[in-house]
Amino acid sequence: LAWFMDRFTEDGSKKDAGDDPFDVIVMDALDPQDNVPFAKALYDNIDFLRALYNSMTDNGVIVMQLGESPALTDPADSFGIDENRAVITKLIDEVGFESMHIYEESHSGFGYPWSYLVAFKSYSNRVNWYLTEAEVEIHIHDRILPDEEGKSTLKYFDGATMASYQVPHKGFENVFCRQVPMPEECIYFQGYRVRDDDNAPVTSFELKPSGEKGFGVYAKVDIPADYVLAQEESWKYIKVSPTTFEVIEEMEELVETFPAAEELNDISVGLHWYGCQNRVHGAPEYVIDTGIMTFVNHGCDGSANMGEIGVDDVVSEMTADVAAMPRTHGRISEGSIHHVAVDRHLNQFISGGDYSMRDIKAGEEMLNNYLGFSSDAENWENYVKQLRGWCTGTTKKKEE
């Protein structure tokens, strides 16, 4: 502890010129459940955690073991012998890490599955965490030498194993959601909501002409505020991951060199007009709703009546700062980086998070805030100005 705290204080006053920052730190000392003073010094010491944070590069990664994995019936970490585990996750958030993930490994030799935590200084590192099984296999092939027979030298790790790390198991979720008060994400994303008293099925909507906008989606029945909208259809979507989107952007550059390939631009045009952009996996990606809700129009000047509660009603195209996209735009949420329930249901979070933001009357057009569909800082200014043009009538929406 003293080595890091002496060299990487918050103001850097004791840092030696030769102390280079670390790319990766692996912390494996006592289990957080050990009831000894040194365990408290490791897991409940914000000065030590801040020193670790300051000792890392901008893309630094820290990995630490969190002891025996929770069982389905365990209480919240803060209520039992796992109190230090609750403390360390809170402190990692407080010192500035931008993404945190908990996973389980059964090959540690302890006779019981063991839990581990990975935290990233940069939110963009989530792209690597959520690579597909095939992408992980390619990275292993490129970076780790095989044995003499050409086989992988990794005994317990491959692309399929990494895919299992990406989804916290049910025990982690149960313990997380037993906190007091219960995190809101446990209410909205812990399983499919099928109750009739807070869900407006897709049969509650219809597609009708909407003046100069072409077509729009209209409510066929009264819909109270805070209702989930067409959740049973939300899984029917097309997903374009961050790495796939990079390939599409490279295709756009190809068209500039080879005009005969111009039709390739239709892919990016389709994403722009019908896709919802987010950065949930660390970089811009798209989700395209394949159902009727993809035709919901933009609500100008804060008139949206549906969207992600607490997010889509914060800023409109008329109040947005064109020079600076909100830092948390397109991410999971502002605030804590500890999202076990969301991490376990990411696909549901990405595609099924629309709610009625107020009471909606039958015959009223459904409107969303299109600013919530963009998370690309480089194109933020153009996007805001485009929406302003639509809303003020100075530019027309391109008809496809």
Short mmCIF file of C-alpha atoms in Angstrom, two decimals:
data_model
loop_
_atom_site.label_atom_id
_atom_site.label_comp_id
_atom_site.label_asym_id
_atom_site.label_seq_id
_atom_site.Cartn_x
_atom_site.Cartn_y
_atom_site.Cartn_z
CA LEU A 1 0.00 0.00 0.00
CA ALA A 2 2.70 2.44 1.02
CA TRP A 3 4.59 2.03 -2.28
CA PHE A 4 1.59 3.25 -4.31
CA MET A 5 0.50 5.90 -1.82
CA ASP A 6 4.03 7.37 -1.60
CA ARG A 7 4.45 7.60 -5.37
CA PHE A 8 0.99 8.33 -6.72
CA THR A 9 -0.68 10.79 -4.39
CA GLU A 10 -3.59 12.80 -5.69
CA ASP A 11 -1.46 15.83 -6.55
CA GLY A 12 1.51 13.74 -7.67
CA SER A 13 3.81 15.57 -5.25
CA LYS A 14 5.75 12.43 -4.26
CA LYS A 15 5.84 10.81 -7.66
CA ASP A 16 9.32 9.90 -8.85
CA ALA A 17 10.27 10.84 -12.39
CA GLY A 18 11.02 7.20 -13.21
CA ASP A 19 7.70 5.78 -12.08
CA ASP A 20 5.87 4.99 -15.30
CA PRO A 21 2.11 4.43 -15.13
CA PHE A 22 0.69 0.91 -15.27
CA ASP A 23 -1.51 -0.49 -18.03
CA VAL A 24 -2.88 -3.28 -15.84
CA ILE A 25 -2.94 -3.82 -12.07
CA VAL A 26 -3.87 -7.21 -10.60
CA MET A 27 -4.79 -7.02 -6.91
CA ASP A 28 -4.76 -10.39 -5.10
CA ALA A 29 -4.12 -10.28 -1.39
CA LEU A 30 -6.66 -11.14 1.30
CA ASP A 31 -10.24 -12.11 0.60
CA PRO A 32 -12.63 -9.24 1.38
CA GLN A 33 -14.47 -11.61 3.75
CA ASP A 34 -11.38 -12.05 5.96
CA ASN A 35 -12.04 -10.44 9.33
CA VAL A 36 -8.58 -8.96 9.88
CA PRO A 37 -7.44 -5.31 10.00
CA PHE A 38 -5.37 -5.57 6.80
CA ALA A 39 -8.46 -6.62 4.80
CA LYS A 40 -10.07 -3.37 5.91
CA ALA A 41 -6.97 -1.46 4.80
CA LEU A 42 -7.17 -3.04 1.33
CA TYR A 43 -10.87 -2.84 0.65
CA ASP A 44 -11.99 0.20 2.64
CA ASN A 45 -9.21 2.69 1.93
CA ILE A 46 -10.12 5.40 -0.56
CA ASP A 47 -6.62 6.93 -0.40
CA PHE A 48 -5.12 3.61 -1.51
CA LEU A 49 -7.71 3.20 -4.29
CA ARG A 50 -7.07 6.77 -5.44
CA ALA A 51 -3.34 6.08 -5.56
CA LEU A 52 -3.98 2.98 -7.70
CA TYR A 53 -6.16 5.05 -10.00
CA ASN A 54 -3.49 7.74 -10.35
CA SER A 55 -0.82 5.13 -11.06
CA MET A 56 -2.58 3.88 -14.21
CA THR A 57 -2.55 4.99 -17.84
CA ASP A 58 -5.64 6.62 -19.32
CA ASN A 59 -6.77 3.19 -20.58
CA GLY A 60 -5.73 1.41 -17.40
CA VAL A 61 -7.42 -1.75 -16.15
CA ILE A 62 -7.57 -3.07 -12.59
CA VAL A 63 -8.53 -6.64 -11.71
CA MET A 64 -9.18 -7.87 -8.17
CA GLN A 65 -10.68 -10.94 -6.56
CA LEU A 66 -13.80 -10.49 -4.46
CA GLY A 67 -13.87 -13.81 -2.66
CA GLU A 68 -16.43 -16.60 -2.77
CA SER A 69 -19.24 -15.98 -5.22
CA PRO A 70 -22.65 -15.15 -3.75
CA ALA A 71 -25.40 -17.74 -3.55
CA LEU A 72 -28.95 -17.10 -4.77
CA THR A 73 -30.21 -16.70 -1.20
CA ASP A 74 -27.45 -14.43 0.15
CA PRO A 75 -28.36 -11.00 1.55
CA ALA A 76 -27.05 -7.74 0.12
CA ASP A 77 -23.27 -7.45 0.46
CA SER A 78 -23.59 -4.59 2.92
CA PHE A 79 -25.56 -6.72 5.41
CA GLY A 80 -23.16 -9.58 6.04
CA ILE A 81 -19.62 -10.88 5.84
CA ASP A 82 -19.30 -9.42 2.33
CA GLU A 83 -19.44 -5.84 3.58
CA ASN A 84 -15.95 -5.11 2.23
CA ARG A 85 -17.12 -6.21 -1.22
CA ALA A 86 -19.87 -3.60 -1.06
CA VAL A 87 -17.37 -0.97 0.07
CA ILE A 88 -14.78 -1.63 -2.62
CA THR A 89 -17.31 -1.42 -5.46
CA LYS A 90 -18.50 1.91 -4.09
CA LEU A 91 -14.96 3.30 -3.74
CA ILE A 92 -13.96 2.23 -7.26
CA ASP A 93 -16.87 4.27 -8.52
CA GLU A 94 -15.95 7.28 -6.36
CA VAL A 95 -12.27 7.52 -7.37
CA GLY A 96 -13.12 7.90 -11.06
CA PHE A 97 -13.22 4.54 -12.85
CA GLU A 98 -15.77 4.71 -15.67
CA SER A 99 -16.82 1.08 -16.07
CA MET A 100 -17.02 -1.86 -13.67
CA HIS A 101 -17.77 -5.54 -14.28
CA ILE A 102 -18.15 -8.52 -11.95
CA TYR A 103 -17.69 -12.09 -13.14
CA GLU A 104 -17.32 -15.61 -11.78
CA GLU A 105 -14.57 -18.18 -12.40
CA SER A 106 -14.78 -21.83 -11.33
CA HIS A 107 -11.16 -22.88 -11.99
CA SER A 108 -9.43 -21.00 -9.19
CA GLY A 109 -8.88 -24.15 -7.14
CA PHE A 110 -10.81 -22.99 -4.08
CA GLY A 111 -13.48 -25.70 -4.15
CA TYR A 112 -16.15 -23.09 -4.88
CA PRO A 113 -16.76 -20.56 -7.68
CA TRP A 114 -14.80 -17.35 -7.09
CA SER A 115 -15.80 -13.81 -8.01
CA TYR A 116 -13.65 -11.12 -9.60
CA LEU A 117 -13.99 -7.47 -10.47
CA VAL A 118 -12.62 -5.62 -13.50
CA ALA A 119 -12.68 -1.82 -13.68
CA PHE A 120 -11.68 0.46 -16.56
CA LYS A 121 -10.43 4.03 -16.30
CA SER A 122 -11.88 4.72 -19.74
CA TYR A 123 -15.49 3.96 -20.66
CA SER A 124 -14.33 3.16 -24.19
CA ASN A 125 -12.64 -0.01 -22.93
CA ARG A 126 -16.09 -1.58 -22.70
CA VAL A 127 -15.72 -2.29 -26.43
CA ASN A 128 -13.03 -4.86 -25.65
CA TRP A 129 -14.99 -6.34 -22.75
CA TYR A 130 -18.01 -6.98 -24.98
CA LEU A 131 -16.24 -8.37 -28.04
CA THR A 132 -18.00 -11.34 -29.59
CA GLU A 133 -16.76 -14.89 -29.07
CA ALA A 134 -15.26 -14.91 -32.58
CA GLU A 135 -13.51 -11.56 -32.07
CA VAL A 136 -11.94 -12.79 -28.82
CA GLU A 137 -10.71 -15.94 -30.57
CA ILE A 138 -9.05 -13.79 -33.24
CA HIS A 139 -7.31 -11.68 -30.59
CA ILE A 140 -6.08 -14.81 -28.83
CA HIS A 141 -4.74 -16.16 -32.14
CA ASP A 142 -2.98 -12.88 -32.93
CA ARG A 143 -1.46 -12.21 -29.52
CA ILE A 144 -0.70 -15.56 -27.85
CA LEU A 145 1.66 -18.10 -29.37
CA PRO A 146 0.28 -21.64 -29.77
CA ASP A 147 2.06 -24.76 -28.55
CA GLU A 148 4.13 -27.06 -30.79
CA GLU A 149 0.96 -28.74 -32.06
CA GLY A 150 -0.61 -25.42 -32.99
CA LYS A 151 -3.13 -25.52 -30.13
CA SER A 152 -3.93 -22.73 -27.72
CA THR A 153 -1.76 -22.57 -24.62
CA LEU A 154 -4.68 -21.22 -22.60
CA LYS A 155 -6.20 -24.04 -20.59
CA TYR A 156 -9.29 -22.34 -19.17
CA PHE A 157 -9.90 -19.31 -21.37
CA ASP A 158 -11.32 -18.83 -24.87
CA GLY A 159 -13.98 -16.79 -26.63
CA ALA A 160 -16.87 -18.75 -25.11
CA THR A 161 -15.45 -18.27 -21.62
CA MET A 162 -15.20 -14.51 -22.19
CA ALA A 163 -18.81 -14.46 -23.35
CA SER A 164 -19.81 -16.02 -20.01
CA TYR A 165 -17.92 -13.30 -18.12
CA GLN A 166 -19.97 -10.61 -19.86
CA VAL A 167 -23.21 -11.62 -18.14
CA PRO A 168 -23.21 -11.64 -14.31
CA HIS A 169 -24.91 -14.73 -12.92
CA LYS A 170 -28.21 -14.67 -11.07
CA GLY A 171 -26.60 -14.73 -7.62
CA PHE A 172 -24.81 -11.43 -8.26
CA GLU A 173 -28.07 -9.88 -9.44
CA ASN A 174 -30.06 -11.14 -6.45
CA VAL A 175 -27.53 -9.74 -3.98
CA PHE A 176 -27.31 -6.44 -5.87
CA CYS A 177 -31.10 -6.03 -5.92
CA ARG A 178 -31.45 -6.75 -2.21
CA GLN A 179 -29.85 -3.41 -1.39
CA VAL A 180 -31.90 -0.92 0.59
CA PRO A 181 -33.25 1.03 -1.14
CA MET A 182 -33.53 -1.29 -4.14
CA PRO A 183 -31.76 0.16 -7.22
CA GLU A 184 -34.29 1.37 -9.80
CA GLU A 185 -32.77 -0.77 -12.53
CA CYS A 186 -33.94 -3.85 -10.61
CA ILE A 187 -37.52 -2.65 -10.99
CA TYR A 188 -37.32 -1.90 -14.70
CA PHE A 189 -34.86 -4.45 -16.09
CA GLN A 190 -34.96 -7.51 -13.82
CA GLY A 191 -36.99 -9.74 -16.11
CA TYR A 192 -39.79 -9.28 -18.62
CA ARG A 193 -42.73 -7.16 -17.45
CA VAL A 194 -46.01 -8.70 -18.55
CA ARG A 195 -48.44 -7.13 -16.08
CA ASP A 196 -51.41 -5.46 -17.76
CA ASP A 197 -51.39 -2.61 -15.26
CA ASP A 198 -48.15 -1.02 -16.48
CA ASN A 199 -47.61 -2.27 -20.05
CA ALA A 200 -49.03 -0.89 -23.29
CA PRO A 201 -48.79 -3.73 -25.87
CA VAL A 202 -48.02 -3.03 -29.52
CA THR A 203 -51.74 -3.44 -30.29
CA SER A 204 -52.21 -0.09 -28.48
CA PHE A 205 -50.65 1.71 -31.46
CA GLU A 206 -51.31 2.22 -35.16
CA LEU A 207 -49.50 3.74 -38.13
CA LYS A 208 -51.24 6.71 -39.77
CA PRO A 209 -50.39 9.67 -42.04
CA SER A 210 -48.73 12.51 -40.12
CA GLY A 211 -48.79 15.55 -42.42
CA GLU A 212 -45.45 16.66 -43.81
CA LYS A 213 -43.68 14.07 -41.67
CA GLY A 214 -45.15 11.29 -43.81
CA PHE A 215 -46.29 8.67 -41.35
CA GLY A 216 -46.37 8.51 -37.58
CA VAL A 217 -47.37 6.20 -34.75
CA TYR A 218 -50.58 7.04 -32.86
CA ALA A 219 -52.07 5.74 -29.62
CA LYS A 220 -55.31 3.79 -30.09
CA VAL A 221 -56.11 3.85 -26.36
CA ASP A 222 -55.40 6.04 -23.35
CA ILE A 223 -51.95 5.27 -21.93
CA PRO A 224 -51.09 6.40 -18.39
CA ALA A 225 -47.67 7.82 -17.52
CA ASP A 226 -44.77 5.46 -16.74
CA TYR A 227 -46.14 2.60 -18.85
CA VAL A 228 -43.75 0.30 -20.71
CA LEU A 229 -44.39 0.61 -24.45
CA ALA A 230 -44.60 -2.44 -26.74
CA GLN A 231 -42.08 -4.39 -24.69
CA GLU A 232 -43.20 -7.73 -26.14
CA GLU A 233 -41.98 -6.54 -29.56
CA SER A 234 -38.77 -4.87 -28.41
CA TRP A 235 -36.59 -7.96 -28.89
CA LYS A 236 -37.22 -7.84 -32.65
CA TYR A 237 -34.37 -5.55 -33.56
CA ILE A 238 -31.26 -5.41 -35.70
CA LYS A 239 -28.07 -4.66 -33.78
CA VAL A 240 -24.95 -3.13 -35.27
CA SER A 241 -22.13 -3.49 -32.74
CA PRO A 242 -19.34 -0.90 -32.31
CA THR A 243 -16.85 -3.03 -34.25
CA THR A 244 -19.37 -3.62 -37.06
CA PHE A 245 -20.10 0.10 -37.21
CA GLU A 246 -16.37 0.73 -37.63
CA VAL A 247 -16.44 -1.51 -40.72
CA ILE A 248 -19.41 0.44 -42.10
CA GLU A 249 -17.53 3.70 -41.63
CA GLU A 250 -14.56 2.20 -43.47
CA MET A 251 -16.93 1.30 -46.32
CA GLU A 252 -17.92 4.96 -46.60
CA GLU A 253 -14.26 5.83 -47.15
CA LEU A 254 -14.09 3.08 -49.77
CA VAL A 255 -16.92 4.71 -51.71
CA GLU A 256 -14.92 7.93 -51.91
CA THR A 257 -12.17 5.99 -53.70
CA PHE A 258 -14.45 3.74 -55.75
CA PRO A 259 -17.63 5.61 -56.76
CA ALA A 260 -19.01 2.43 -58.34
CA ALA A 261 -19.55 1.13 -54.79
CA GLU A 262 -21.89 4.04 -53.95
CA GLU A 263 -24.75 1.72 -53.03
CA LEU A 264 -22.79 0.67 -49.95
CA ASN A 265 -23.72 4.06 -48.50
CA ASP A 266 -27.32 2.85 -48.27
CA ILE A 267 -26.31 0.92 -45.15
CA SER A 268 -25.15 4.02 -43.25
CA VAL A 269 -28.12 6.04 -44.55
CA GLY A 270 -30.50 3.40 -43.21
CA LEU A 271 -28.77 3.44 -39.83
CA HIS A 272 -28.99 7.23 -39.67
CA TRP A 273 -32.69 7.45 -40.50
CA TYR A 274 -34.05 4.40 -38.72
CA GLY A 275 -31.46 3.45 -36.11
CA CYS A 276 -31.03 4.46 -32.49
CA GLN A 277 -27.42 5.12 -31.59
CA ASN A 278 -25.95 4.47 -28.14
CA ARG A 279 -22.61 3.81 -26.44
CA VAL A 280 -23.72 1.13 -24.02
CA HIS A 281 -20.91 -1.15 -25.20
CA GLY A 282 -18.28 1.60 -25.09
CA ALA A 283 -18.48 3.20 -28.55
CA PRO A 284 -21.19 4.22 -31.04
CA GLU A 285 -23.43 1.34 -32.11
CA TYR A 286 -26.92 1.11 -33.59
CA VAL A 287 -30.16 -0.68 -32.86
CA ILE A 288 -32.93 -0.68 -35.47
CA ASP A 289 -36.46 -1.51 -34.32
CA THR A 290 -38.05 -3.77 -36.92
CA GLY A 291 -41.62 -3.13 -35.72
CA ILE A 292 -44.12 -0.29 -35.88
CA MET A 293 -42.33 1.82 -33.22
CA THR A 294 -39.49 2.55 -35.64
CA PHE A 295 -41.82 5.08 -37.30
CA VAL A 296 -42.22 7.25 -34.18
CA ASN A 297 -41.42 10.87 -35.10
CA HIS A 298 -39.33 13.45 -33.27
CA GLY A 299 -41.00 15.67 -30.68
CA CYS A 300 -39.78 19.22 -31.23
CA ASP A 301 -38.81 21.58 -28.41
CA GLY A 302 -39.35 19.09 -25.60
CA SER A 303 -42.77 17.83 -26.77
CA ALA A 304 -41.77 14.15 -26.68
CA ASN A 305 -44.25 11.99 -24.79
CA MET A 306 -42.23 8.76 -24.79
CA GLY A 307 -38.61 7.81 -24.21
CA GLU A 308 -36.23 6.84 -21.46
CA ILE A 309 -37.54 8.42 -18.27
CA GLY A 310 -35.15 10.92 -16.74
CA VAL A 311 -32.98 11.07 -19.86
CA ASP A 312 -34.92 11.97 -22.99
CA ASP A 313 -36.67 14.91 -21.33
CA VAL A 314 -33.47 16.57 -20.10
CA VAL A 315 -32.42 18.48 -23.23
CA SER A 316 -34.11 19.28 -26.54
CA GLU A 317 -32.73 20.32 -29.90
CA MET A 318 -33.50 23.95 -29.02
CA THR A 319 -31.74 23.92 -25.63
CA ALA A 320 -28.80 21.63 -26.46
CA ASP A 321 -25.27 23.02 -26.55
CA VAL A 322 -24.18 22.34 -30.13
CA ALA A 323 -20.52 22.58 -29.15
CA ALA A 324 -20.59 19.88 -26.47
CA MET A 325 -22.50 16.62 -26.32
CA PRO A 326 -23.34 15.68 -22.71
CA ARG A 327 -20.56 13.42 -21.46
CA THR A 328 -22.94 10.67 -20.34
CA HIS A 329 -25.06 10.76 -23.49
CA GLY A 330 -25.75 7.29 -24.84
CA ARG A 331 -24.28 5.55 -21.80
CA ILE A 332 -26.18 3.40 -19.34
CA SER A 333 -26.90 6.27 -16.95
CA GLU A 334 -25.34 9.10 -15.06
CA GLY A 335 -24.13 8.32 -11.56
CA SER A 336 -23.00 4.91 -10.36
CA ILE A 337 -21.03 2.60 -12.66
CA HIS A 338 -22.17 -0.49 -10.72
CA HIS A 339 -25.07 -1.88 -12.81
CA VAL A 340 -25.38 -5.61 -12.18
CA ALA A 341 -29.06 -5.86 -13.15
CA VAL A 342 -28.52 -3.87 -16.34
CA ASP A 343 -25.35 -5.80 -17.20
CA ARG A 344 -27.34 -9.03 -16.90
CA HIS A 345 -30.11 -7.73 -19.19
CA LEU A 346 -28.20 -5.46 -21.59
CA ASN A 347 -30.15 -6.42 -24.70
CA GLN A 348 -33.41 -5.68 -22.92
CA PHE A 349 -31.98 -2.37 -21.69
CA ILE A 350 -30.90 -1.32 -25.18
CA SER A 351 -34.13 -2.21 -26.95
CA GLY A 352 -36.90 -2.17 -24.38
CA GLY A 353 -36.42 0.99 -22.35
CA ASP A 354 -39.17 3.25 -23.73
CA TYR A 355 -41.88 4.49 -21.40
CA SER A 356 -44.76 6.94 -21.57
CA MET A 357 -43.41 10.13 -20.04
CA ARG A 358 -46.86 11.52 -19.28
CA ASP A 359 -50.52 10.54 -19.73
CA ILE A 360 -51.24 10.01 -23.43
CA LYS A 361 -54.75 10.23 -24.89
CA ALA A 362 -56.17 7.95 -27.58
CA GLY A 363 -55.52 9.50 -31.01
CA GLU A 364 -52.40 11.36 -29.85
CA GLU A 365 -49.23 10.95 -31.90
CA MET A 366 -46.33 9.22 -30.16
CA LEU A 367 -43.22 11.41 -30.18
CA ASN A 368 -39.69 10.67 -29.04
CA ASN A 369 -36.64 12.88 -28.52
CA TYR A 370 -34.28 12.04 -31.39
CA LEU A 371 -31.35 13.57 -29.50
CA GLY A 372 -31.46 10.39 -27.46
CA PHE A 373 -30.64 8.46 -30.65
CA SER A 374 -27.22 10.04 -31.11
CA SER A 375 -24.09 9.42 -29.05
CA ASP A 376 -21.41 10.43 -31.55
CA ALA A 377 -19.58 13.47 -30.21
CA GLU A 378 -17.95 14.21 -33.58
CA ASN A 379 -21.33 14.58 -35.33
CA TRP A 380 -23.25 16.06 -32.40
CA GLU A 381 -23.27 19.62 -33.73
CA ASN A 382 -24.54 18.58 -37.17
CA TYR A 383 -27.23 16.40 -35.62
CA VAL A 384 -28.53 19.13 -33.29
CA LYS A 385 -28.61 21.66 -36.13
CA GLN A 386 -30.41 19.18 -38.37
CA LEU A 387 -33.14 18.66 -35.78
CA ARG A 388 -33.45 22.41 -35.26
CA GLY A 389 -33.90 22.79 -39.00
CA TRP A 390 -36.69 20.22 -39.05
CA CYS A 391 -38.45 21.82 -36.10
CA THR A 392 -38.21 25.41 -37.37
CA GLY A 393 -39.04 24.49 -40.95
CA THR A 394 -35.77 25.79 -42.38
CA THR A 395 -34.82 22.33 -43.67
CA LYS A 396 -36.95 19.38 -44.68
CA LYS A 397 -36.55 15.85 -43.47
CA LYS A 398 -35.23 13.68 -46.26
CA GLU A 399 -37.89 11.33 -47.50
CA GLU A 400 -36.81 7.77 -48.03
#
